[in-house]
Amino acid sequence: MDRSAEIATLIRKKIEGTLTAQEAILLQDWLSESQQHADFLKQASHEDLVWEDVNAWLVLREGEAQDAWTQRLEQITMQKIQEGRQQHGHSKWPFYRRLLSYAAVLLLVASVSLLIYKNQHTDKQYTEIENLEPGSNRAQITLSDGRVIELREDQDGVVLGEDLVYEDGTMITSLDNEEPVFASIVTPRGGQYQITLMDGTKVWLNAASKLTYPSRFDQGERRVELEGEGYFEVAKQMKQGKKVPFIIKTPTQEVEVLGTEFNISAYKDNGESAKTTLVEGSVQVHAQGETMLLKPGEQSVQSAKGLNKKKVDVSPFVAWKNNEFVFFETELKDALLVLSRWYDFDVDLKQPIPSTHLYGSISRKESLSEVLEILKSSGLKFRIENLKNKNRLIILP
């Protein structure tokens, strides 16, 4: 748990009267750091706040402002606050004003706010098809001998060895690994799964993804193929004193690693750019005749314009592995594509999508109805229809 979330938990328990003696010491240490901390706790104890209010203020206090978007957020923030006053009355305005004066950046109420208040009641802009359940652990594995196995939803992942077993050791089937024949694991839209390969490398597959792998690796290199999105923890392997490379081939590039953690997003649909985001170690990205070395906190982006590199906060790009959506200056179109894969709906772009950015986070365990509240707050008008057993989100003018 990061520090902001930890302190927010302590404040909530303090207000509820459930703080333990050890937790009280931790909270007191935080209060002694700043008079603003003490002032905020005093104010929070007398306001009808929800959990997200407390956590948001802490994120702002702990974060660092970025001038490139602070000015834009300020204008949008004040507009949203004014709309909130007209819609819900003035009861929260004094606290909003004090909250904004404390904040290092104006992120509390942005173009899309992920803070859902107890007294927020707005007219629905979508049909009764709103409460789609979130995705779950679903995948299908095709073995090298052609057998197809539907993997259990009550398991998190599988482990390859002499046998194929679930992570808890439950037997699935025996394997014939004499020849390096390729097999695959596929997650549907609304599915995710984890697989541990023969060399100990762990791969988390996001929704609508496919990993193709050999039943055993050659001694000279380890090679797999990825379509969609996967998070890799590559096990180090040595041969004659040298590290054996691990290579991931996507439809448009190759990523070569020696032992590291990183995320690859390489969906083929909707013209999305292939992104490789490095968490630990180092990787080389090969694409379009170029080779690019990444360091931790860097991301390569491959598009029709070529291969580019930039520094990023890795959190939004790897949060899915921990069952969270994290958005930071995320284009609304990109967010819709992410959500559509997890909740298994199509996006019908009959009308242009507003040029809006998302900021904040929400659990991937929430139902679609919770996420739709977020989309509504962005000003997006839409409806969801079911046609031939397929859910589709239609953008309205």
XYZ file of C-alpha atoms in Angstrom:
397
model
C 0.000 0.000 0.000
C 1.420 3.395 -0.963
C 1.792 6.090 1.698
C -1.210 8.143 0.563
C -3.544 5.163 0.743
C -2.087 4.100 4.096
C -2.606 7.524 5.698
C -6.090 7.766 4.189
C -6.934 4.444 5.833
C -5.680 5.709 9.191
C -7.750 8.908 8.884
C -10.849 6.934 8.030
C -10.343 4.608 11.006
C -9.695 7.616 13.244
C -13.031 9.156 12.209
C -14.795 5.794 12.639
C -13.214 5.230 16.059
C -11.531 1.950 15.075
C -7.888 3.074 15.224
C -5.528 0.715 17.078
C -2.770 1.915 19.400
C -0.047 1.157 16.846
C -2.005 2.889 14.099
C -2.512 5.912 16.330
C 1.276 6.264 16.621
C 1.664 6.147 12.832
C -1.053 8.756 12.366
C 0.506 11.018 14.976
C 3.857 10.839 13.174
C 2.132 12.042 9.999
C 0.294 14.827 11.832
C 3.547 16.115 13.303
C 5.046 16.578 9.836
C 2.892 19.591 8.938
C 0.309 21.921 10.436
C -1.697 21.452 7.240
C -1.957 17.757 8.054
C -3.431 18.550 11.451
C -5.787 21.151 9.986
C -7.022 18.699 7.389
C -7.735 15.972 9.962
C -9.648 18.457 12.103
C -11.710 19.590 9.118
C -12.285 16.046 7.850
C -13.702 15.018 11.220
C -16.505 17.562 10.805
C -17.339 17.072 7.124
C -19.461 14.466 5.363
C -16.525 13.089 3.412
C -16.207 9.760 1.708
C -13.082 7.651 1.412
C -12.141 9.066 -1.983
C -12.182 12.649 -0.645
C -9.530 11.861 1.950
C -7.366 9.822 -0.381
C -7.540 12.431 -3.158
C -6.318 15.222 -0.876
C -3.391 13.073 0.241
C -2.431 12.208 -3.332
C -2.349 15.896 -4.135
C -0.229 16.699 -1.092
C 2.225 13.870 -1.764
C 2.413 14.433 -5.538
C 4.428 16.887 -7.562
C 2.675 19.446 -9.740
C 3.392 19.476 -13.457
C 3.030 22.930 -14.958
C 2.135 21.578 -18.388
C -1.354 20.591 -17.290
C -1.964 22.395 -13.988
C -3.302 25.508 -15.716
C -5.693 23.490 -17.844
C -6.964 21.587 -14.826
C -7.530 24.790 -12.879
C -10.003 26.087 -15.435
C -11.834 22.768 -15.728
C -11.844 22.303 -11.959
C -13.505 25.623 -11.227
C -16.084 24.959 -13.934
C -16.931 21.565 -12.458
C -17.197 22.987 -8.952
C -19.591 25.672 -10.165
C -21.705 23.010 -11.892
C -21.725 20.992 -8.684
C -22.978 23.994 -6.692
C -25.842 24.555 -9.103
C -26.796 20.890 -9.106
C -26.332 19.860 -5.492
C -26.532 23.092 -3.535
C -23.808 24.882 -1.585
C -23.243 22.494 1.320
C -19.807 21.307 0.189
C -18.481 24.543 -1.308
C -16.682 25.872 1.813
C -14.757 22.639 2.122
C -13.963 22.515 -1.603
C -12.520 26.000 -1.352
C -10.287 25.063 1.568
C -9.343 21.799 -0.129
C -8.199 23.587 -3.264
C -6.138 26.029 -1.247
C -4.250 23.117 0.280
C -3.688 21.199 -2.962
C -0.367 21.259 -4.765
C -2.213 20.644 -8.036
C -5.869 21.082 -8.958
C -6.683 17.445 -9.532
C -9.644 16.997 -7.198
C -12.352 17.728 -9.752
C -11.051 17.453 -13.323
C -12.683 16.870 -16.666
C -13.377 13.373 -15.432
C -13.545 12.991 -11.663
C -13.147 9.624 -10.059
C -14.463 10.926 -6.743
C -17.999 9.638 -6.293
C -19.853 11.588 -3.580
C -22.632 10.283 -1.373
C -25.091 12.962 -2.468
C -24.381 12.788 -6.206
C -27.558 11.973 -8.131
C -27.702 12.590 -11.878
C -29.971 11.446 -14.661
C -28.774 8.308 -16.419
C -27.591 8.692 -19.992
C -27.486 5.005 -20.793
C -29.921 2.161 -21.233
C -30.750 -0.629 -18.827
C -27.740 -2.541 -20.174
C -25.423 -0.925 -17.667
C -24.506 -3.436 -15.027
C -22.109 -5.645 -16.950
C -19.924 -7.535 -14.537
C -16.159 -6.979 -14.658
C -13.777 -9.445 -16.212
C -12.378 -12.461 -14.387
C -9.748 -15.187 -14.613
C -10.664 -16.797 -17.922
C -8.419 -18.366 -20.531
C -8.063 -21.256 -22.924
C -4.825 -23.135 -23.402
C -3.985 -25.107 -26.551
C -1.289 -27.708 -25.927
C 1.375 -28.751 -28.416
C -0.513 -31.997 -29.150
C -3.628 -30.047 -30.136
C -5.623 -30.529 -26.941
C -7.680 -27.497 -25.887
C -8.324 -26.903 -22.179
C -10.653 -24.317 -20.655
C -8.886 -23.048 -17.540
C -10.755 -22.640 -14.261
C -11.996 -19.214 -13.192
C -11.329 -19.925 -9.512
C -7.592 -20.230 -10.249
C -5.178 -17.353 -10.914
C -2.676 -19.072 -13.170
C -0.949 -22.174 -14.484
C 2.612 -23.495 -14.204
C 4.441 -25.379 -16.958
C 6.799 -28.194 -16.009
C 6.774 -31.932 -16.542
C 3.059 -31.501 -15.933
C 0.651 -28.628 -16.435
C -0.698 -27.597 -13.037
C -2.556 -24.692 -11.492
C -0.622 -22.395 -9.177
C -1.943 -24.205 -6.108
C -0.541 -27.496 -7.432
C -3.794 -28.938 -8.761
C -3.028 -31.273 -11.645
C -4.380 -30.410 -15.105
C -2.580 -32.817 -17.439
C 0.775 -34.395 -18.214
C 2.971 -32.808 -20.865
C 5.221 -34.252 -23.546
C 8.149 -31.838 -23.710
C 10.570 -33.912 -25.745
C 10.291 -31.613 -28.758
C 10.035 -27.784 -28.637
C 6.561 -27.626 -30.212
C 4.642 -24.373 -29.843
C 1.529 -24.075 -27.689
C -0.591 -21.070 -26.745
C -2.749 -19.512 -24.046
C -5.537 -17.102 -25.038
C -7.616 -14.762 -22.885
C -10.975 -13.560 -24.236
C -12.378 -10.071 -23.870
C -13.222 -9.835 -20.185
C -10.547 -12.349 -19.217
C -7.053 -12.430 -17.713
C -4.644 -15.173 -16.636
C -1.112 -15.837 -15.458
C 1.288 -18.454 -16.781
C 4.685 -19.544 -15.473
C 6.849 -20.839 -18.323
C 9.344 -23.707 -18.213
C 12.258 -21.399 -17.338
C 10.405 -19.762 -14.422
C 9.411 -16.623 -16.339
C 6.010 -15.318 -15.228
C 3.603 -13.710 -17.676
C 0.364 -11.930 -16.814
C -1.987 -11.759 -19.808
C -4.521 -8.954 -20.028
C -7.893 -9.252 -21.759
C -8.081 -10.192 -25.454
C -4.471 -11.397 -25.560
C -2.540 -14.419 -26.787
C 0.849 -15.822 -25.774
C 2.472 -18.451 -27.985
C 5.358 -20.357 -26.399
C 7.424 -23.530 -26.971
C 6.930 -26.613 -24.833
C 10.608 -26.163 -23.953
C 13.178 -23.509 -24.829
C 16.230 -23.964 -27.027
C 19.510 -23.581 -25.193
C 20.620 -20.567 -27.219
C 17.615 -18.300 -26.705
C 14.109 -18.160 -25.279
C 11.464 -16.913 -27.688
C 7.709 -16.317 -27.328
C 5.088 -14.393 -29.306
C 2.555 -11.931 -27.905
C -0.617 -10.407 -29.286
C -2.443 -7.982 -27.013
C -0.957 -7.071 -23.637
C 1.278 -8.883 -21.177
C 3.375 -8.121 -18.114
C 6.626 -10.104 -17.926
C 8.876 -11.073 -15.027
C 11.700 -12.724 -16.949
C 13.772 -15.295 -15.085
C 17.521 -15.020 -15.530
C 19.131 -17.993 -17.247
C 22.837 -18.658 -17.792
C 24.666 -20.802 -20.333
C 28.457 -21.134 -20.307
C 28.724 -18.012 -18.186
C 26.489 -15.918 -20.450
C 22.903 -14.820 -19.973
C 20.409 -16.500 -22.281
C 18.280 -13.811 -23.957
C 14.498 -13.810 -23.757
C 12.782 -12.484 -26.887
C 9.137 -11.434 -27.236
C 7.889 -11.094 -30.789
C 4.801 -8.946 -31.367
C 3.073 -8.252 -34.705
C 5.295 -5.203 -35.266
C 8.429 -5.511 -33.125
C 10.766 -7.667 -31.054
C 11.765 -7.005 -27.452
C 14.961 -8.643 -26.203
C 15.679 -8.925 -22.473
C 18.115 -10.666 -20.176
C 16.163 -10.589 -16.909
C 13.755 -7.828 -16.028
C 10.154 -6.669 -15.461
C 8.223 -4.816 -18.132
C 4.857 -4.422 -19.821
C 4.098 -4.770 -23.531
C 0.876 -3.491 -25.070
C 0.629 -4.640 -28.676
C -3.023 -4.796 -29.619
C -3.560 -4.915 -33.362
C -7.007 -3.318 -33.441
C -7.988 0.355 -33.582
C -4.611 1.533 -34.844
C -3.064 1.635 -31.382
C 0.661 2.164 -30.957
C 2.771 -0.684 -29.576
C 4.147 0.345 -26.186
C 6.896 -1.281 -24.122
C 7.168 0.075 -20.569
C 10.199 -0.913 -18.488
C 9.854 -1.368 -14.718
C 13.190 -2.983 -13.822
C 16.355 -4.030 -15.668
C 16.907 -3.195 -19.320
C 15.442 -4.211 -22.658
C 16.182 -3.675 -26.313
C 13.305 -2.950 -28.675
C 13.758 -3.818 -32.358
C 11.296 -2.352 -34.856
C 11.292 -0.853 -38.348
C 15.046 -1.310 -38.673
C 15.740 0.536 -35.412
C 17.072 -0.689 -32.072
C 16.268 1.181 -28.872
C 17.605 0.545 -25.354
C 15.211 1.240 -22.496
C 16.040 2.030 -18.886
C 13.623 1.741 -15.931
C 10.894 4.371 -16.156
C 11.160 4.643 -19.939
C 8.676 3.638 -22.600
C 9.075 2.966 -26.295
C 6.166 3.862 -28.562
C 6.012 2.392 -32.037
C 3.673 3.953 -34.565
C 3.556 4.685 -38.268
C 5.907 7.597 -37.590
C 8.602 5.309 -36.212
C 9.999 4.247 -32.852
C 10.185 6.852 -30.081
C 11.214 6.827 -26.438
C 9.978 8.855 -23.472
C 10.117 8.881 -19.684
C 6.869 7.886 -17.976
C 5.310 7.085 -14.638
C 4.968 3.336 -15.089
C 1.974 3.034 -12.721
C -0.820 3.656 -15.252
C 0.678 1.121 -17.660
C 1.108 -1.778 -15.229
C -1.805 -1.169 -12.822
C -4.014 -3.680 -14.649
C -1.784 -6.458 -13.312
C -2.946 -5.464 -9.815
C -6.609 -5.242 -10.867
C -6.765 -1.467 -11.181
C -7.426 1.059 -13.898
C -5.095 4.030 -13.416
C -5.533 7.032 -15.695
C -3.146 9.982 -15.946
C -3.741 12.390 -18.818
C -5.299 9.429 -20.632
C -7.205 10.298 -23.785
C -10.872 9.360 -23.475
C -10.662 7.265 -26.652
C -7.768 5.230 -25.240
C -9.626 4.727 -21.963
C -12.729 3.512 -23.796
C -10.673 0.898 -25.636
C -9.173 -0.322 -22.357
C -12.591 -0.533 -20.702
C -14.209 -2.208 -23.713
C -11.791 -5.137 -23.546
C -12.328 -5.706 -19.833
C -16.119 -5.354 -19.821
C -16.490 -6.902 -23.275
C -18.335 -4.232 -25.201
C -17.632 -2.591 -28.548
C -17.231 1.152 -29.039
C -19.214 2.570 -31.947
C -17.606 5.821 -33.043
C -20.569 7.304 -34.910
C -19.802 10.666 -33.353
C -16.406 12.220 -32.521
C -15.199 11.487 -29.002
C -14.683 14.645 -26.915
C -11.081 15.726 -26.444
C -11.080 14.874 -22.755
C -8.448 13.461 -20.411
C -8.956 11.044 -17.529
C -7.239 11.325 -14.158
C -7.534 8.917 -11.240
C -8.094 5.240 -10.590
C -10.830 2.684 -10.057
C -10.778 -1.031 -9.299
C -11.179 -3.442 -12.192
C -13.478 -5.402 -9.889
C -16.170 -2.711 -10.105
C -19.195 -3.345 -12.294
C -19.653 -1.374 -15.478
C -22.310 0.823 -13.852
C -19.656 2.360 -11.592
C -17.423 3.053 -14.571
C -20.295 4.617 -16.504
C -20.687 7.188 -13.733
C -17.113 8.231 -14.468
C -17.752 8.507 -18.189
C -20.861 10.610 -17.574
C -18.909 13.065 -15.462
C -16.641 13.708 -18.452
C -19.588 15.141 -20.352
C -19.679 12.149 -22.684
C -23.170 11.308 -23.944
C -23.768 7.719 -24.933
C -26.040 4.743 -24.779
C -25.371 1.018 -24.599
C -27.271 -1.330 -26.856
C -27.333 -5.084 -27.168
C -27.428 -6.306 -30.747
C -27.168 -10.011 -31.504
C -25.904 -10.707 -27.978
C -23.129 -8.132 -28.334
C -23.008 -5.014 -26.166
C -22.078 -1.798 -27.937
C -21.423 1.677 -26.564
C -22.633 4.336 -28.988
C -21.330 7.896 -28.735
C -24.124 10.461 -29.058
C -23.862 14.042 -30.399
